[in-house]
Tab-separated table of C-alpha atoms in Angstrom:
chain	number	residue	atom	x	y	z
A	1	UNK	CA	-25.083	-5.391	-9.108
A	2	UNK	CA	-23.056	-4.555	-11.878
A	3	UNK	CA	-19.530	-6.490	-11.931
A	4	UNK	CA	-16.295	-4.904	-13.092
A	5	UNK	CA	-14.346	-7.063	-14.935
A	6	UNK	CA	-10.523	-5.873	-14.501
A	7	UNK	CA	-8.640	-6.767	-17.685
A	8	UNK	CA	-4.869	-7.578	-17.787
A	9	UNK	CA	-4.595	-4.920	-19.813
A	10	UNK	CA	-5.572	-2.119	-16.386
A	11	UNK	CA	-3.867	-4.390	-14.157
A	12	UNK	CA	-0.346	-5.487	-15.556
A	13	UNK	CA	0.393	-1.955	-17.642
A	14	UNK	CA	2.416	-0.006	-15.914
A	15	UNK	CA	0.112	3.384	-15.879
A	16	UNK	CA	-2.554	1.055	-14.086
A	17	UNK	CA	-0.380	-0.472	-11.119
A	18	UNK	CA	0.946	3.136	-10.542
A	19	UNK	CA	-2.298	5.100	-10.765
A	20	UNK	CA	-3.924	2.566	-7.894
A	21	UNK	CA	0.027	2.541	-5.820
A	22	UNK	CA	-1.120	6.778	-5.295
A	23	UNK	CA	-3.864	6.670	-2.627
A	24	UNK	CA	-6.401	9.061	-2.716
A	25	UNK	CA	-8.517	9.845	0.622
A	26	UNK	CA	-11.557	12.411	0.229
A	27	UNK	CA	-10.857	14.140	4.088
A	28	UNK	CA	-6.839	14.006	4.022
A	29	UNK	CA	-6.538	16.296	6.581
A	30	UNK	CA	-7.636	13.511	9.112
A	31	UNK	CA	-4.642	11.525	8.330
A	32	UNK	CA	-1.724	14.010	8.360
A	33	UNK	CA	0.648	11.310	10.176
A	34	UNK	CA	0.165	8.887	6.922
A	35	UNK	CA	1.570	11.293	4.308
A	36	UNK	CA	3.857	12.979	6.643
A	37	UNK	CA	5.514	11.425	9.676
A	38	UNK	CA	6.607	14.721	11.623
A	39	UNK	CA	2.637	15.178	12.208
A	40	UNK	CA	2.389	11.614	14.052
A	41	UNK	CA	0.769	12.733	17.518
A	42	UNK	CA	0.183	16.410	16.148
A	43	UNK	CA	-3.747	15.962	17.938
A	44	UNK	CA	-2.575	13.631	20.307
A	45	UNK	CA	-3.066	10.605	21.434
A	46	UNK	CA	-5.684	9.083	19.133
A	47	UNK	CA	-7.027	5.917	17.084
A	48	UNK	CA	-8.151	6.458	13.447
A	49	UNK	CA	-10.129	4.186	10.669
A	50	UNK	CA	-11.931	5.098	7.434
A	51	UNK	CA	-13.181	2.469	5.044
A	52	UNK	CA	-13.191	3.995	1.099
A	53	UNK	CA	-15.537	2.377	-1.262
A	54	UNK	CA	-14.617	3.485	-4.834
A	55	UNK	CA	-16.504	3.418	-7.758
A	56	UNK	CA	-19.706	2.099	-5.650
A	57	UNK	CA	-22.407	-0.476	-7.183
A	58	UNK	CA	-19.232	-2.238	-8.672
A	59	UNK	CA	-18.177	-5.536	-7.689
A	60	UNK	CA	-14.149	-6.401	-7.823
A	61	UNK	CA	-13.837	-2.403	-7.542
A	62	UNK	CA	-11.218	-0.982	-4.661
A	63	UNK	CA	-11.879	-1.143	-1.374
A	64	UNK	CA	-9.581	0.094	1.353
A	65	UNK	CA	-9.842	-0.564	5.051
A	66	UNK	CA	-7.748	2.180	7.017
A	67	UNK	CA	-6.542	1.844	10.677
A	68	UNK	CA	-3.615	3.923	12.969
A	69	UNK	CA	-3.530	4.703	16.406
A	70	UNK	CA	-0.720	7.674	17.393
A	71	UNK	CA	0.518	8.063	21.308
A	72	UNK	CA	1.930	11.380	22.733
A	73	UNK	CA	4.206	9.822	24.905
A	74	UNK	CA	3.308	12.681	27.868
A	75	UNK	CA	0.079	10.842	28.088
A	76	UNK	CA	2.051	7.764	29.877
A	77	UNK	CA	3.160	9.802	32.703
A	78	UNK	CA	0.590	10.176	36.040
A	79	UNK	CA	1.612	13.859	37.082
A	80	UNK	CA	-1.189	16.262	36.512
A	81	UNK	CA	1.249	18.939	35.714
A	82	UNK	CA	2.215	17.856	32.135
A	83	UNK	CA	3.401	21.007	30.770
A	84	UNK	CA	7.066	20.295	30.172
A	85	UNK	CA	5.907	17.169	28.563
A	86	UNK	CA	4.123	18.555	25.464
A	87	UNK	CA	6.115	19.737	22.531
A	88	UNK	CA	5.358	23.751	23.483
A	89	UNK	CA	2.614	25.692	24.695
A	90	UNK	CA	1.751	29.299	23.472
A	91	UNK	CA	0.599	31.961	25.779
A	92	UNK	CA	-2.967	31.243	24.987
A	93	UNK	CA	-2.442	27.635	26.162
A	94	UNK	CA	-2.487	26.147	23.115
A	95	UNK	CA	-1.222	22.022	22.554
A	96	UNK	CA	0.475	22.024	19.466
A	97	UNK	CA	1.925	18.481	19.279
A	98	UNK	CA	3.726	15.849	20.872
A	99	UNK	CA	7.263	16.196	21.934
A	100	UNK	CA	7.927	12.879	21.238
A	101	UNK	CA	5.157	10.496	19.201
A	102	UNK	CA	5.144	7.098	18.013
A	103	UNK	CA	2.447	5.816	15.316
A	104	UNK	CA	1.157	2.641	14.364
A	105	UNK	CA	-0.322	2.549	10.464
A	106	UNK	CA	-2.191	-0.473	8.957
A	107	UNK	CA	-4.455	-0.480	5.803
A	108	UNK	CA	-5.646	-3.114	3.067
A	109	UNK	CA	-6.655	-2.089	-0.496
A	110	UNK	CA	-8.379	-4.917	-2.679
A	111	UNK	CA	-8.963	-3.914	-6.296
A	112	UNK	CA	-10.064	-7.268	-8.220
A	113	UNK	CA	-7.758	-9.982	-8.491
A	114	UNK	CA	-4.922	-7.696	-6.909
A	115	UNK	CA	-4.687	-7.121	-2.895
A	116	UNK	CA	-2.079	-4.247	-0.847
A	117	UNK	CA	-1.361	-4.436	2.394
A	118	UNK	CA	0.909	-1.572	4.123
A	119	UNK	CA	1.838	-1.724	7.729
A	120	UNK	CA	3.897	1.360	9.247
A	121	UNK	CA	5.688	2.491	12.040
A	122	UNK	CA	6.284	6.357	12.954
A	123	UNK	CA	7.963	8.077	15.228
A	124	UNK	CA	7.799	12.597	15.270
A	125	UNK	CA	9.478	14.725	17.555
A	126	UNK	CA	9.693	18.766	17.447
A	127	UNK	CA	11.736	21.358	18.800
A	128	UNK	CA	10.632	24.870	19.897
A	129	UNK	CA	11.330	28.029	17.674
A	130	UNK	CA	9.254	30.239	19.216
A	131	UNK	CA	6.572	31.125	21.788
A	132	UNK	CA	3.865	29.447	19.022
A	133	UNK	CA	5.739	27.565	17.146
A	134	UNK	CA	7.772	24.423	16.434
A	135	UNK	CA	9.519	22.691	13.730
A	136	UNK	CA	8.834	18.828	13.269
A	137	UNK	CA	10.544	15.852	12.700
A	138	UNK	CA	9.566	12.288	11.563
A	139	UNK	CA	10.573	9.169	9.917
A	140	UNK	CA	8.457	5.731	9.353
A	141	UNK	CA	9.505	2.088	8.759
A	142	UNK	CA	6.569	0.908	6.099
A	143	UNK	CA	6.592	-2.684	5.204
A	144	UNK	CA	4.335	-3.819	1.682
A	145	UNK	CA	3.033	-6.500	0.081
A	146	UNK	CA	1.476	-6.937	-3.072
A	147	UNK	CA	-0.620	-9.777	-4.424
A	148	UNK	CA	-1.768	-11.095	-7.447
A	149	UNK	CA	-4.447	-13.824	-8.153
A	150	UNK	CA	-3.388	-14.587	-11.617
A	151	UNK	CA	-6.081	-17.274	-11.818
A	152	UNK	CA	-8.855	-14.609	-11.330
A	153	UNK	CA	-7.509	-12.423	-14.285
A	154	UNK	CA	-9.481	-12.320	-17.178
A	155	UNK	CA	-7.656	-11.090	-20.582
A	156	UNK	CA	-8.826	-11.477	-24.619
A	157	UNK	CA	-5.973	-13.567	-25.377
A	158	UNK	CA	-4.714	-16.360	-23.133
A	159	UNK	CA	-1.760	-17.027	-25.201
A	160	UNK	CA	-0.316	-13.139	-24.868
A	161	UNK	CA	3.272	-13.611	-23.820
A	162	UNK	CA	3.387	-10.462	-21.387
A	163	UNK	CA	0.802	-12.155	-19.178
A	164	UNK	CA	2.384	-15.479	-18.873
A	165	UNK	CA	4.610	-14.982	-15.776
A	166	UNK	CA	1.564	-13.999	-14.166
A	167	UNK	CA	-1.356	-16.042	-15.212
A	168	UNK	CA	-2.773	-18.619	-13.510
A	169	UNK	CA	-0.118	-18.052	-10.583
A	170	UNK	CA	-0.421	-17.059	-7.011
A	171	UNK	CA	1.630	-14.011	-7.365
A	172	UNK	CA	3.206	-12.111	-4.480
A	173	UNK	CA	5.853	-9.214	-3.714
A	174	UNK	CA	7.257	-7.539	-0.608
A	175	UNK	CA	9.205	-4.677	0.015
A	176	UNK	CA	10.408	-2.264	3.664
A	177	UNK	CA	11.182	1.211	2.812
A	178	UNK	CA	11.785	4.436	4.641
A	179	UNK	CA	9.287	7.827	4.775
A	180	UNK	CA	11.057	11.173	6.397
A	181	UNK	CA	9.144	14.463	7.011
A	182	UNK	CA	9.312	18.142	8.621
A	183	UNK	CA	6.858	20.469	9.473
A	184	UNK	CA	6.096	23.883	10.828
A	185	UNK	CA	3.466	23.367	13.109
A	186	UNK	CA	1.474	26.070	15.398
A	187	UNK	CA	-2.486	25.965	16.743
A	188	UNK	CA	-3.781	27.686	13.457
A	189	UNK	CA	-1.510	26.496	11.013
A	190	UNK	CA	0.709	24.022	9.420
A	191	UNK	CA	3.355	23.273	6.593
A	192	UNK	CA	4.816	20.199	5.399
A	193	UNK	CA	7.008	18.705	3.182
A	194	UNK	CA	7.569	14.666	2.899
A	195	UNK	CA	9.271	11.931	0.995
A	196	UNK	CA	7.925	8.913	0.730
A	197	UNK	CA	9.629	5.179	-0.455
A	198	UNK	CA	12.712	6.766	-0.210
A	199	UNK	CA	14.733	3.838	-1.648
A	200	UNK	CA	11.948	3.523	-4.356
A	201	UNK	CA	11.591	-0.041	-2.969
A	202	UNK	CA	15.484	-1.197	-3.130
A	203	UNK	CA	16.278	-0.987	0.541
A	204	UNK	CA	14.666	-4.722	0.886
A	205	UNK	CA	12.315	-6.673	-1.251
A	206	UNK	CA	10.903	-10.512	-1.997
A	207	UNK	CA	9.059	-12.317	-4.121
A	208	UNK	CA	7.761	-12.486	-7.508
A	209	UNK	CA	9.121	-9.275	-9.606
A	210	UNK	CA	5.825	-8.254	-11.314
A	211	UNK	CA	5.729	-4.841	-9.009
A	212	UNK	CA	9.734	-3.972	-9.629
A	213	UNK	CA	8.652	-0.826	-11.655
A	214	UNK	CA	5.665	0.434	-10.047
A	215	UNK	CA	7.122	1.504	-6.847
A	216	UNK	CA	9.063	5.204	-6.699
A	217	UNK	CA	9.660	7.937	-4.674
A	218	UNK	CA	7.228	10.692	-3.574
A	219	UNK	CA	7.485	13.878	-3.118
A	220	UNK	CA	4.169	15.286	-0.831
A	221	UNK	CA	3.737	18.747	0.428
A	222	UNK	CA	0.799	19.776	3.084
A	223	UNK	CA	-0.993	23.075	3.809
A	224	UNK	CA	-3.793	23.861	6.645
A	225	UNK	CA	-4.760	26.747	7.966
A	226	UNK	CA	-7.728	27.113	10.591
A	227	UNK	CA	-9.267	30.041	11.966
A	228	UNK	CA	-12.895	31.343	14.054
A	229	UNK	CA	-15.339	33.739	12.495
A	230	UNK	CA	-16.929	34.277	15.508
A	231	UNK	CA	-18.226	32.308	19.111
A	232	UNK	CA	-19.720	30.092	16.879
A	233	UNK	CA	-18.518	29.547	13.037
A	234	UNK	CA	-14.609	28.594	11.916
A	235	UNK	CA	-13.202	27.824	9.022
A	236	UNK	CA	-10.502	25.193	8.088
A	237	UNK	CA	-9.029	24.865	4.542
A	238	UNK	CA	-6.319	22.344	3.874
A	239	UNK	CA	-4.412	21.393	1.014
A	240	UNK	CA	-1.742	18.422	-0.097
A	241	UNK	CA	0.479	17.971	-3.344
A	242	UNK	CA	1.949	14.649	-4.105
A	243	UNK	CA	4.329	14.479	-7.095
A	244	UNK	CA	6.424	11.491	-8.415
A	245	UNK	CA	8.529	10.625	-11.829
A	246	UNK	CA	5.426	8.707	-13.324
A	247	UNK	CA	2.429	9.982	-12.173
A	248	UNK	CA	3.835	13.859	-11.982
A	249	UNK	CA	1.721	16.218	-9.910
A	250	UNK	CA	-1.806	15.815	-8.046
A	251	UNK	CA	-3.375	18.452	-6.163
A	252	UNK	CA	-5.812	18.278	-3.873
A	253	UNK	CA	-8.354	20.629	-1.362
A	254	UNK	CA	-10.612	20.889	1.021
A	255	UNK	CA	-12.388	23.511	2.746
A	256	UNK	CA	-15.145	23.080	6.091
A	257	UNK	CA	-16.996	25.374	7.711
A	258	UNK	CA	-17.509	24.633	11.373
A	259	UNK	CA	-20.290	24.621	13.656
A	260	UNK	CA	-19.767	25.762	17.244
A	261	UNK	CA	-17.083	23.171	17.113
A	262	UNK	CA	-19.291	20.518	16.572
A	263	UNK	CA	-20.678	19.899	13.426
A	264	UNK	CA	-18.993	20.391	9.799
A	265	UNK	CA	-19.859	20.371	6.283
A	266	UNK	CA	-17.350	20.901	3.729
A	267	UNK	CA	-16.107	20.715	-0.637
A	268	UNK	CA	-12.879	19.193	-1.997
A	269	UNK	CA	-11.015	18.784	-5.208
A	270	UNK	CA	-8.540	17.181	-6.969
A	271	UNK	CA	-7.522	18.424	-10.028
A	272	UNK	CA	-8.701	16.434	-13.225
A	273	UNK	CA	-9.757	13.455	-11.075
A	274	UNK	CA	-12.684	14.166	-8.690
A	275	UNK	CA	-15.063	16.398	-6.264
A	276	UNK	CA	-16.324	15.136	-3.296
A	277	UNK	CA	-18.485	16.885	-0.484
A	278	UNK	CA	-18.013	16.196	2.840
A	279	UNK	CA	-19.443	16.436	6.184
A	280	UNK	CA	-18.366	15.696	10.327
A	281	UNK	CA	-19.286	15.181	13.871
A	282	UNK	CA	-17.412	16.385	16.831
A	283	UNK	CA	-18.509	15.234	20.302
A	284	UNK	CA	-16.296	15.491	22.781
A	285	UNK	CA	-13.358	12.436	21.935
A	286	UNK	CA	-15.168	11.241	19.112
A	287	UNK	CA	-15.148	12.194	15.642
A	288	UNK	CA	-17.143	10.725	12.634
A	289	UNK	CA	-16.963	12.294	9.047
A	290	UNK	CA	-18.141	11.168	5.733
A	291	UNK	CA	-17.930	12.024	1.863
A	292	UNK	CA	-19.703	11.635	-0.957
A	293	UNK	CA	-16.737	11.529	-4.134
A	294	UNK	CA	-17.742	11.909	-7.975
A	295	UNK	CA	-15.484	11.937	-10.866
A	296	UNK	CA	-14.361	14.431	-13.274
A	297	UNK	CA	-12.714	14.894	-16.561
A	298	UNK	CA	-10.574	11.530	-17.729
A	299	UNK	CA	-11.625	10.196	-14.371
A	300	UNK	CA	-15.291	9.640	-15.783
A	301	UNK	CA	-14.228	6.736	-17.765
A	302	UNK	CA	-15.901	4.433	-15.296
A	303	UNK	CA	-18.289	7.386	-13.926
A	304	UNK	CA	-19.144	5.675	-10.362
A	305	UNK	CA	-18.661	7.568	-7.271
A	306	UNK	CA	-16.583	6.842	-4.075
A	307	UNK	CA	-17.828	6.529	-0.696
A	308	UNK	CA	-15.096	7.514	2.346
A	309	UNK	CA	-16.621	6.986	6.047
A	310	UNK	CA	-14.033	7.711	9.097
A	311	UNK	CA	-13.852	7.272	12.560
A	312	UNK	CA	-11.773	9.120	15.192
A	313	UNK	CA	-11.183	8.427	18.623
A	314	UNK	CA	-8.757	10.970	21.079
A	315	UNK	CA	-7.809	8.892	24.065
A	316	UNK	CA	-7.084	11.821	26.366
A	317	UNK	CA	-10.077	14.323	26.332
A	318	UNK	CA	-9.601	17.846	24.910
A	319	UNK	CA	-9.715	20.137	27.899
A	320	UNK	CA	-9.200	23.502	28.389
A	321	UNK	CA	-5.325	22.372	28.832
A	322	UNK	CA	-5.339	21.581	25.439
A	323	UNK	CA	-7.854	23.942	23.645
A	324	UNK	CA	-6.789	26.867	22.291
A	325	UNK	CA	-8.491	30.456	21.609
A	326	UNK	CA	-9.751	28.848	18.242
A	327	UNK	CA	-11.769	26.774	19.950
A	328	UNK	CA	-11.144	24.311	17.134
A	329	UNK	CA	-9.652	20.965	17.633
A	330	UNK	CA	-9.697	19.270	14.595
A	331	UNK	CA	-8.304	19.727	10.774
């Protein structure tokens, strides 16, 4: 195995800490509720992992672990006739969202001697604008810490003054900040526009001061439309824009073809930095979908590619309640 040695010179520049602080994940659409908080409980009542493996046969290269879980709070109640309870229904009996949702998100990045850990809590609600459509709200309470193992760091001179406050040193940082969303949400389609970190990390913070400058506010914007060819093929193409001070713009795509509802395949990319392909399982409450990510352009300086694997699980089956005249039930 071939071992990546991170230099201080990646790890304490500023470009380096705020390329890995923007998370990339190959099958975004999966995880609407992490970008935006309006879509928390847009599927319903569901649990969620992926595990990302980047720049595989690596060792000391990133590796995130992924976990939320999102409850429609209609699911709580007992009565059969639930109708009231959901956000809106069209007049082909679509469910388009929660009326009121609350979201749990977790995940853990390790990239060398450096380890993330973000832990988030949602909450989306919508009101009705018209037969088949709604407009969402959200907001999110995200909590972060950021470690350094400045004894693991390995740099060409020992004696360079910009690496003192770190080396050697058990460095850590935490910070709470806000997220606040909308969205236009409807069986086929949806639009959304979020704000992440909206204090930039000010609101409250601790510890060591090494991450003061990599933390800003985001700007993300999300796109999906879905639609069936016929009894048996759909389509689903979705797309997200993320945009902050230092990195400036990222956009990013993703188009599947659908299988009687079941099985996937699908392409993505994101401009200048990589192209994955992608591919899905839908049986019944379970979902499973993986991608296969390779590098492009300036992002082929360390030309390894990324393996994503996710899991899905909806609590509360998909019945004909629920399923609309698409017949598809996943982004």
């Amino acid at each position: 195995m071939n071992r990546l040695y991170i230099t201080a010179f990646l790890l304490l520049t500023i470009t380096g800490l705020q390329a890995q602080n923007r998370k990339f994940i190959s099958n975004f659409s999966a995880y609407q509720h992490y970008y935006n908080p309006a879509l928390t409980g847009n599927e319903g009542t569901m649990l969620k992992t992926y595990y990302r493996n980047q720049w595989t046969g690596f060792e000391d290269a990133p590796k995130t672990l992924f976990f939320s879980g999102e409850l429609d709070l209609a699911d709580l109640r007992s009565t059969t006739d639930r109708t009231r309870h959901y956000q809106f229904r069209d007049t082909r009996s679509n469910y388009t969202g929660a009326r009121h949702a609350f979201g749990l998100i977790a995940f853990q990045e390790r990239f060398g001697p450096t380890r993330e850990t973000q832990v988030g809590l949602n909450y989306g609600t919508g009101v009705r604008l018209s037969q088949s459509l709604s407009l969402r709200f959200g907001t999110s309470l995200t909590y972060n810490n950021f470690r350094l193992d400045g004894s693991s760091l390995v740099v060409d001179n020992t004696g360079d003054p910009r690496f003192q406050h770190v080396m050697n040193n058990q460095n850590s940082m935490g910070k709470f900040d806000f997220n606040l969303g909308f969205a236009l949400a409807s069986a086929n389609y949806y639009l959304g526009y979020a704000m992440q970190d909206i204090t930039a990390g000010h609101f409250l913070k601790s510890g060591d001061s090494f991450m003061k400058d990599v933390y800003t506010r985001k700007h993300i914007a999300q796109a999906g439309f879905r639609t069936d060819f016929d009894n048996r093929y759909g389509l689903i193409v979705n797309g997200l824009y993320h945009y902050d001070e230092q990195l400036k713009g990222t956009v990013e795509g993703q188009a599947k073809v659908v299988y009687d509802g079941l099985l996937w395949a699908g392409a993505g990319y994101r401009n200048d930095r990589a192209f994955h392909v992608a591919a899905g399982l839908h049986y019944r409450q379970l979902r499973i979908n993986y991608a296969y990510e390779s590098p492009i352009k300036e992002a082929r300086s360390i030309s390894r590619s990324t393996n994503e694997i996710g899991l899905a699980y909806t609590l509360r089956p998909l019945g004909t309640d629920r399923a609309g005249s698409t017949g598809l039930l996943f982004w």
